[in-house]
Tab-separated table of C-alpha atoms and ligand atoms in Angstrom:
chain	number	residue	atom	x	y	z
A	426	UNK	CA	11.744	10.782	36.735
A	427	UNK	CA	14.444	9.470	39.091
A	428	UNK	CA	16.735	7.430	36.856
A	429	UNK	CA	19.630	5.168	37.834
A	430	UNK	CA	22.159	5.082	34.989
A	431	UNK	CA	24.572	2.166	35.244
A	432	UNK	CA	27.758	2.702	33.261
A	433	UNK	CA	26.959	6.422	33.252
A	434	UNK	CA	30.678	7.265	33.314
A	435	UNK	CA	31.171	5.473	29.988
A	436	UNK	CA	30.925	6.769	26.451
A	437	UNK	CA	27.230	6.400	25.585
A	438	UNK	CA	26.119	6.504	29.229
A	439	UNK	CA	27.714	9.891	29.914
A	440	UNK	CA	26.033	11.487	26.895
A	441	UNK	CA	22.706	10.000	27.970
A	442	UNK	CA	23.176	11.357	31.508
A	443	UNK	CA	23.696	14.842	30.045
A	444	UNK	CA	20.572	14.427	27.902
A	445	UNK	CA	18.475	13.236	30.861
A	446	UNK	CA	19.629	16.203	32.958
A	447	UNK	CA	18.849	18.625	30.139
A	448	UNK	CA	15.288	17.253	30.032
A	449	UNK	CA	14.829	17.759	33.774
A	450	UNK	CA	15.237	14.188	35.027
A	451	UNK	CA	17.036	13.376	38.290
A	452	UNK	CA	19.968	11.073	37.703
A	453	UNK	CA	22.164	8.876	39.860
A	454	UNK	CA	25.152	7.216	38.201
A	455	UNK	CA	26.445	3.791	39.240
A	456	UNK	CA	29.754	2.832	37.677
A	457	UNK	CA	32.705	0.682	38.711
A	458	UNK	CA	35.011	2.756	36.456
A	459	UNK	CA	36.515	-0.313	34.769
A	460	UNK	CA	36.389	1.473	31.415
A	461	UNK	CA	34.579	4.716	32.283
A	462	UNK	CA	35.876	8.058	33.506
A	463	UNK	CA	34.858	9.826	36.694
A	464	UNK	CA	35.449	13.168	34.948
A	465	UNK	CA	32.681	12.449	32.443
A	466	UNK	CA	30.060	12.619	35.213
A	467	UNK	CA	29.004	16.197	35.930
A	468	UNK	CA	29.608	17.697	39.373
A	469	UNK	CA	26.463	17.514	41.446
A	470	UNK	CA	25.228	14.237	39.956
A	471	UNK	CA	25.163	11.560	42.687
A	472	UNK	CA	27.842	8.998	41.855
A	473	UNK	CA	27.979	5.478	43.288
A	474	UNK	CA	31.305	3.735	42.710
A	475	UNK	CA	30.611	0.020	42.474
A	476	UNK	CA	29.318	-2.902	40.464
A	477	UNK	CA	25.765	-3.541	39.318
A	478	UNK	CA	26.227	-7.022	40.791
A	479	UNK	CA	26.529	-5.583	44.316
A	480	UNK	CA	22.916	-6.065	45.412
A	481	UNK	CA	23.333	-4.241	48.745
A	482	UNK	CA	24.895	-1.188	47.143
A	483	UNK	CA	22.387	-1.093	44.269
A	484	UNK	CA	19.489	-1.616	46.660
A	485	UNK	CA	20.700	1.213	48.863
A	486	UNK	CA	21.095	3.546	45.860
A	487	UNK	CA	17.570	2.698	44.642
A	488	UNK	CA	16.065	3.383	48.062
A	489	UNK	CA	18.106	6.507	48.784
A	490	UNK	CA	17.328	8.164	45.452
A	491	UNK	CA	13.781	6.900	44.945
A	492	UNK	CA	14.812	5.291	41.654
A	493	UNK	CA	11.884	4.723	39.279
A	494	UNK	CA	13.777	3.591	36.184
A	495	UNK	CA	17.137	2.047	35.305
A	496	UNK	CA	19.068	2.637	32.103
A	497	UNK	CA	21.676	-0.106	31.997
A	498	UNK	CA	24.825	0.610	29.989
A	499	UNK	CA	27.321	-1.153	32.256
A	500	UNK	CA	28.933	-4.031	30.419
A	501	UNK	CA	32.111	-5.441	29.002
A	502	UNK	CA	31.859	-5.060	25.235
A	503	UNK	CA	34.924	-6.313	23.369
A	504	UNK	CA	33.834	-9.022	20.934
A	505	UNK	CA	37.305	-10.567	20.590
A	506	UNK	CA	37.884	-10.627	24.333
A	507	UNK	CA	34.500	-12.299	24.836
A	508	UNK	CA	35.685	-15.253	22.729
A	509	UNK	CA	38.961	-15.503	24.660
A	510	UNK	CA	37.355	-15.051	28.092
A	511	UNK	CA	33.783	-16.296	27.718
A	512	UNK	CA	33.064	-16.741	31.408
A	513	UNK	CA	34.119	-13.137	32.073
A	514	UNK	CA	31.364	-12.002	29.691
A	515	UNK	CA	28.663	-14.310	31.015
A	516	UNK	CA	29.514	-13.081	34.509
A	517	UNK	CA	30.079	-9.375	33.779
A	518	UNK	CA	27.142	-8.983	31.415
A	519	UNK	CA	24.563	-11.718	31.946
A	520	UNK	CA	24.999	-12.707	35.594
A	521	UNK	CA	25.672	-9.153	36.805
A	522	UNK	CA	22.571	-7.936	34.992
A	523	UNK	CA	20.458	-10.726	36.483
A	524	UNK	CA	21.637	-9.571	39.922
A	525	UNK	CA	20.721	-5.985	39.000
A	526	UNK	CA	17.300	-7.078	37.752
A	527	UNK	CA	16.705	-9.092	40.921
A	528	UNK	CA	17.422	-6.013	43.032
A	529	UNK	CA	15.318	-3.784	40.765
A	530	UNK	CA	12.276	-6.070	40.792
A	531	UNK	CA	12.454	-6.660	44.544
A	532	UNK	CA	12.728	-2.892	45.142
A	533	UNK	CA	9.767	-2.153	42.895
A	534	UNK	CA	11.610	-0.446	40.025
A	535	UNK	CA	9.198	-0.896	37.125
A	536	UNK	CA	11.152	0.478	34.146
A	537	UNK	CA	14.323	-0.832	32.540
A	538	UNK	CA	16.203	0.140	29.380
A	539	UNK	CA	18.999	-2.163	28.207
A	540	UNK	CA	22.000	-1.385	26.013
A	541	UNK	CA	21.784	-4.276	23.620
A	542	UNK	CA	23.661	-4.665	20.377
A	543	UNK	CA	23.494	-5.579	16.708
A	544	UNK	CA	25.714	-8.514	17.709
A	545	UNK	CA	22.516	-10.380	18.742
A	546	UNK	CA	21.859	-10.954	15.018
A	547	UNK	CA	25.176	-12.482	13.945
A	548	UNK	CA	25.435	-12.603	10.163
A	549	UNK	CA	22.017	-11.544	8.855
A	550	UNK	CA	20.217	-13.174	5.952
A	551	UNK	CA	19.456	-9.743	4.486
A	552	UNK	CA	20.242	-6.076	5.131
A	553	UNK	CA	18.981	-3.683	6.335
A	554	UNK	CA	18.232	-5.789	9.421
A	555	UNK	CA	14.773	-5.517	11.015
A	556	UNK	CA	14.076	-6.535	14.632
A	557	UNK	CA	12.282	-9.623	13.317
A	558	UNK	CA	15.512	-11.024	11.828
A	559	UNK	CA	16.815	-14.295	13.253
A	560	UNK	CA	18.752	-13.896	16.510
A	561	UNK	CA	21.930	-15.910	15.974
A	562	UNK	CA	24.811	-14.303	17.866
A	563	UNK	CA	28.263	-15.332	16.675
A	564	UNK	CA	30.100	-14.141	19.755
A	565	UNK	CA	29.863	-14.677	23.488
A	566	UNK	CA	29.365	-10.915	23.762
A	567	UNK	CA	26.248	-11.051	21.558
A	568	UNK	CA	24.930	-14.121	23.374
A	569	UNK	CA	25.563	-12.524	26.783
A	570	UNK	CA	23.265	-9.643	25.771
A	571	UNK	CA	20.653	-11.824	24.080
A	572	UNK	CA	20.301	-13.857	27.281
A	573	UNK	CA	19.395	-10.623	29.082
A	574	UNK	CA	16.870	-9.717	26.386
A	575	UNK	CA	15.216	-13.103	26.795
A	576	UNK	CA	15.076	-12.711	30.574
A	577	UNK	CA	13.430	-9.297	30.130
A	578	UNK	CA	10.676	-10.989	28.122
A	579	UNK	CA	10.004	-13.370	30.994
A	580	UNK	CA	10.159	-10.589	33.585
A	581	UNK	CA	7.593	-8.583	31.610
A	582	UNK	CA	5.113	-11.444	31.615
A	583	UNK	CA	5.766	-12.596	35.189
A	584	UNK	CA	6.477	-9.392	37.122
A	585	UNK	CA	5.136	-6.715	34.779
A	586	UNK	CA	8.576	-5.098	34.361
A	587	UNK	CA	8.432	-2.642	31.456
A	588	UNK	CA	11.569	-2.807	29.353
A	589	UNK	CA	13.172	-1.832	26.098
A	590	UNK	CA	16.262	-3.479	24.625
A	591	UNK	CA	18.007	-1.017	22.358
A	592	UNK	CA	20.148	-2.774	19.784
A	593	UNK	CA	22.809	-0.261	18.851
A	594	UNK	CA	24.802	-0.559	15.692
A	595	UNK	CA	28.127	1.370	15.747
A	596	UNK	CA	28.060	4.292	18.157
A	597	UNK	CA	30.238	7.180	17.023
A	598	UNK	CA	30.813	10.914	17.345
A	599	UNK	CA	30.932	13.239	20.331
A	600	UNK	CA	29.314	16.247	21.921
A	601	UNK	CA	31.325	19.382	22.671
A	602	UNK	CA	32.209	18.061	26.123
A	603	UNK	CA	31.783	14.278	26.027
A	604	UNK	CA	33.506	11.838	23.715
A	605	UNK	CA	34.957	8.401	23.197
A	606	UNK	CA	37.973	7.429	25.308
A	607	UNK	CA	38.222	3.642	25.435
A	608	UNK	CA	41.498	2.061	26.522
A	609	UNK	CA	42.297	0.118	24.481
A	610	UNK	CA	40.349	1.785	21.701
A	611	UNK	CA	38.853	-0.703	19.249
A	612	UNK	CA	36.364	1.451	17.352
A	613	UNK	CA	37.176	2.518	13.828
A	614	UNK	CA	36.518	6.266	13.832
A	615	UNK	CA	38.519	7.188	16.965
A	616	UNK	CA	41.342	4.895	15.798
A	617	UNK	CA	41.522	6.551	12.368
A	618	UNK	CA	41.444	9.970	14.007
A	619	UNK	CA	44.314	8.914	16.286
A	620	UNK	CA	46.331	8.253	13.113
A	621	UNK	CA	45.365	11.719	11.846
A	622	UNK	CA	46.529	13.195	15.158
A	623	UNK	CA	49.904	11.444	14.860
A	624	UNK	CA	49.260	9.086	17.776
A	625	UNK	CA	49.368	5.940	15.626
A	626	UNK	CA	51.398	5.268	12.491
A	627	UNK	CA	48.576	3.737	10.449
A	628	UNK	CA	45.105	2.216	10.535
A	629	UNK	CA	44.681	-1.518	9.986
A	630	UNK	CA	41.942	-2.490	7.536
A	631	UNK	CA	40.652	-5.926	8.508
A	632	UNK	CA	39.630	-7.616	5.271
A	633	UNK	CA	39.764	-6.143	1.784
A	634	UNK	CA	38.113	-9.064	-0.015
A	635	UNK	CA	34.549	-8.771	1.253
A	636	UNK	CA	31.719	-8.902	-1.300
A	637	UNK	CA	31.231	-5.124	-1.036
A	638	UNK	CA	31.949	-2.427	-3.645
A	639	UNK	CA	35.428	-1.605	-2.288
A	640	UNK	CA	36.092	-4.945	-0.597
A	641	UNK	CA	35.963	-3.604	2.969
A	642	UNK	CA	33.271	-4.270	5.573
A	643	UNK	CA	30.240	-2.009	5.732
A	644	UNK	CA	28.821	-0.776	9.043
A	645	UNK	CA	26.098	1.573	10.251
A	646	UNK	CA	27.421	4.506	12.335
A	647	UNK	CA	24.950	6.219	14.637
A	648	UNK	CA	25.762	9.422	16.505
A	649	UNK	CA	26.002	9.120	20.266
A	650	UNK	CA	23.618	12.079	20.778
A	651	UNK	CA	21.026	10.350	18.605
A	652	UNK	CA	21.462	7.220	20.721
A	653	UNK	CA	21.031	9.251	23.900
A	654	UNK	CA	17.799	10.781	22.610
A	655	UNK	CA	16.463	7.330	21.749
A	656	UNK	CA	16.896	6.297	25.397
A	657	UNK	CA	14.662	9.113	26.569
A	658	UNK	CA	12.024	8.263	23.979
A	659	UNK	CA	12.197	4.567	24.882
A	660	UNK	CA	11.869	5.405	28.578
A	661	UNK	CA	8.736	7.450	27.937
A	662	UNK	CA	7.188	4.724	25.758
A	663	UNK	CA	7.668	1.837	28.227
A	664	UNK	CA	4.484	-0.082	29.031
A	665	UNK	CA	4.016	-2.379	32.056
A	666	UNK	CA	4.124	-6.021	31.027
A	667	UNK	CA	5.885	-5.294	27.718
A	668	UNK	CA	9.483	-6.059	26.750
A	669	UNK	CA	10.238	-4.255	23.520
A	670	UNK	CA	13.298	-4.222	21.302
A	671	UNK	CA	14.442	-1.555	18.861
A	672	UNK	CA	17.277	-1.271	16.392
A	673	UNK	CA	19.179	1.989	16.611
A	674	UNK	CA	21.183	2.791	13.526
A	675	UNK	CA	21.322	5.501	10.898
A	676	UNK	CA	20.138	3.081	8.202
A	677	UNK	CA	23.087	4.004	5.997
A	678	UNK	CA	26.112	1.784	5.626
A	679	UNK	CA	29.662	3.016	5.095
A	680	UNK	CA	32.641	0.860	4.251
A	681	UNK	CA	35.867	1.005	6.245
A	682	UNK	CA	37.522	2.771	3.295
A	683	UNK	CA	34.688	5.307	3.079
A	684	UNK	CA	35.145	6.072	6.783
A	685	UNK	CA	38.902	6.534	6.320
A	686	UNK	CA	38.241	8.830	3.330
A	687	UNK	CA	35.792	10.875	5.432
A	688	UNK	CA	38.452	11.199	8.144
A	689	UNK	CA	40.953	12.396	5.513
A	690	UNK	CA	38.476	15.042	4.286
A	691	UNK	CA	37.614	16.213	7.788
A	692	UNK	CA	41.167	16.341	9.175
A	693	UNK	CA	43.091	17.219	6.031
A	694	UNK	CA	45.633	14.537	7.004
A	695	UNK	CA	46.929	11.744	4.727
A	696	UNK	CA	46.180	8.815	7.149
A	697	UNK	CA	48.171	5.696	6.207
A	698	UNK	CA	46.265	2.423	5.998
A	699	UNK	CA	47.532	-1.147	6.093
A	700	UNK	CA	45.460	-4.023	4.715
A	701	UNK	CA	45.382	-7.080	6.976
A	702	UNK	CA	43.272	-10.234	6.989
A	703	UNK	CA	39.629	-10.467	7.995
A	704	UNK	CA	38.828	-10.864	11.669
A	705	UNK	CA	36.898	-14.019	12.559
A	706	UNK	CA	33.193	-13.377	12.947
A	707	UNK	CA	33.116	-9.985	11.166
A	708	UNK	CA	30.119	-10.065	8.776
A	709	UNK	CA	30.513	-8.187	5.459
A	710	UNK	CA	27.577	-5.800	5.951
A	711	UNK	CA	25.633	-4.718	9.058
A	712	UNK	CA	23.067	-1.987	8.498
A	713	UNK	CA	20.019	-1.333	10.680
A	714	UNK	CA	16.430	-1.080	9.663
A	715	UNK	CA	15.354	1.415	12.350
A	716	UNK	CA	11.825	1.925	11.052
A	717	UNK	CA	10.347	0.598	14.298
A	718	UNK	CA	12.188	3.134	16.494
A	719	UNK	CA	11.284	5.906	14.088
A	720	UNK	CA	7.583	5.071	13.927
A	721	UNK	CA	6.874	3.761	17.449
A	722	UNK	CA	9.194	6.085	19.386
A	723	UNK	CA	9.207	9.062	17.030
A	724	UNK	CA	13.009	8.828	16.887
A	725	UNK	CA	14.591	10.992	14.217
A	726	UNK	CA	18.378	10.774	14.139
A	727	UNK	CA	19.801	14.235	13.521
A	728	UNK	CA	23.161	13.069	12.163
A	729	UNK	CA	22.927	11.457	8.747
A	730	UNK	CA	26.098	12.859	7.190
A	731	UNK	CA	29.292	10.880	7.789
A	732	UNK	CA	31.580	13.914	7.529
A	733	UNK	CA	29.529	15.819	10.099
A	734	UNK	CA	29.550	12.821	12.431
A	735	UNK	CA	33.315	12.345	12.037
A	736	UNK	CA	33.754	16.088	12.512
A	737	UNK	CA	32.208	15.937	15.995
A	738	UNK	CA	34.620	13.158	17.001
A	739	UNK	CA	37.580	15.092	15.559
A	740	UNK	CA	36.619	18.282	17.399
A	741	UNK	CA	36.438	16.354	20.664
A	742	UNK	CA	39.774	14.646	20.078
A	743	UNK	CA	41.438	17.968	19.313
A	744	UNK	CA	39.936	19.606	22.393
A	745	UNK	CA	40.825	16.570	24.565
A	746	UNK	CA	44.140	15.246	23.199
A	747	UNK	CA	44.601	13.090	26.309
A	748	UNK	CA	40.945	12.058	26.459
A	749	UNK	CA	39.760	12.220	30.040
A	750	UNK	CA	43.378	12.236	31.145
A	751	UNK	CA	43.184	8.836	32.790
A	752	UNK	CA	40.338	9.756	35.131
B	836	LIG	N1	29.935	1.636	21.664
B	836	LIG	C1	29.219	0.945	20.780
B	836	LIG	O1	29.359	1.099	19.565
B	836	LIG	C2	28.192	-0.063	21.264
B	836	LIG	C3	27.473	-0.793	20.295
B	836	LIG	C4	26.513	-1.711	20.737
B	836	LIG	C5	26.249	-1.853	22.086
B	836	LIG	N2	26.981	-1.135	23.009
B	836	LIG	C6	26.666	-1.317	24.431
B	836	LIG	O2	26.438	-0.045	24.981
B	836	LIG	C7	26.867	0.010	26.339
B	836	LIG	C8	27.778	1.194	26.533
B	836	LIG	O3	28.854	1.126	25.609
B	836	LIG	P1	30.044	2.180	25.690
B	836	LIG	O4	30.727	2.181	24.373
B	836	LIG	O5	29.543	3.449	26.257
B	836	LIG	O6	30.976	1.417	26.743
B	836	LIG	P2	31.928	2.028	27.889
B	836	LIG	O7	32.938	0.948	28.174
B	836	LIG	O8	32.437	3.368	27.501
B	836	LIG	O9	30.939	2.184	29.112
B	836	LIG	C9	30.581	1.126	29.961
B	836	LIG	C10	30.594	1.664	31.382
B	836	LIG	O10	30.133	0.646	32.273
B	836	LIG	C11	31.009	0.579	33.395
B	836	LIG	N3	30.886	-0.799	33.907
B	836	LIG	C12	31.233	-1.947	33.277
B	836	LIG	N4	30.887	-3.012	34.025
B	836	LIG	C13	30.301	-2.525	35.154
B	836	LIG	C14	29.715	-3.112	36.299
B	836	LIG	N5	29.663	-4.440	36.461
B	836	LIG	N6	29.182	-2.310	37.242
B	836	LIG	C15	29.222	-0.953	37.112
B	836	LIG	N7	29.774	-0.339	36.054
B	836	LIG	C16	30.313	-1.112	35.082
B	836	LIG	C17	32.367	0.966	32.856
B	836	LIG	O11	33.244	1.454	33.849
B	836	LIG	C18	31.982	2.065	31.852
B	836	LIG	O12	31.917	3.339	32.466
B	836	LIG	C19	27.511	-1.349	26.627
B	836	LIG	O13	26.540	-2.140	27.280
B	836	LIG	C20	27.805	-1.903	25.254
B	836	LIG	O14	27.779	-3.310	25.252
B	836	LIG	C21	27.928	-0.250	22.625
């Protein structure tokens, strides 16, 4: 299939591009490189430098490469920033995606896979969280994605667009060649590993008084390669006129302290931690019920061991001490 991958120079997008290529798909990457890295896109893969909101450029790329499907990773995704700059997020995520969808529908692209997020749920009534849980985002980021999900429902019924919204929990880990290099980094595992590598003095633990066994927040970490595989399965399962949604998580929750302990075991480093207050809007526990992806898509995450997952991220950090070197 000819697949346009927006945000394909980013963390999850680049691993998915590699997975698509390995399965014999033709890929074109569209990325404005606001947070992504040109060096994470393999030589020989057509690369369009620009925004998904640029209808002329996107339309040209679709026509030139005979695009049949779009996997849409491109987004701004910092929860805190979304509360400080809400209009940036409604523009960069919601409005830009509506422009992309307009171009896609007009050009006859019938398949669309969206990077959605567990943030569409807000604080759940119960965990693990199934797709049927109430959708009550507590951040502009979550709302900006949920608005896209809702539009996909309408586009399925009105235009026949086949789509899947994949609600990731916490992406983590690396492949041998592709890893996480966000600037600034906000994700727990790479931050803890930066402490282990001597790049930061300590790791801040936001909230130690949660109603969890060790008082720190519990999250569901899913390996980036498992996420990438889910995109291929979702792409294959798309049905005209249907807008589906799937949770993607390991189904196992680990507390912040358990993650730090795993990083200590894997790296052999002491890793100083500093307890600070809770961050606004951080629920105590977020763990996915991914039964639907497992049964409907046949998705079987390969990484279910936290130390193994952390080990892949550590290997990548050691092999790439400067990340993508600013490219
Ligand atoms: N990383 C996670 O744990 C996580 C969890 C839930 C959801 N998500 C979602 O998954 C997607 C990918 O996340 P990531 O961690 O790989 O992020 P990332 O920042 O590494 O990748 C995003 C990519 O999109 C590009 N981009 C941003 N806006 C663009 C635009 N308007 N036009 C073209 N390119 C643009 C960036 O340059 C970057 O390469 C995002 O949509 C994010 O909201 C991520």
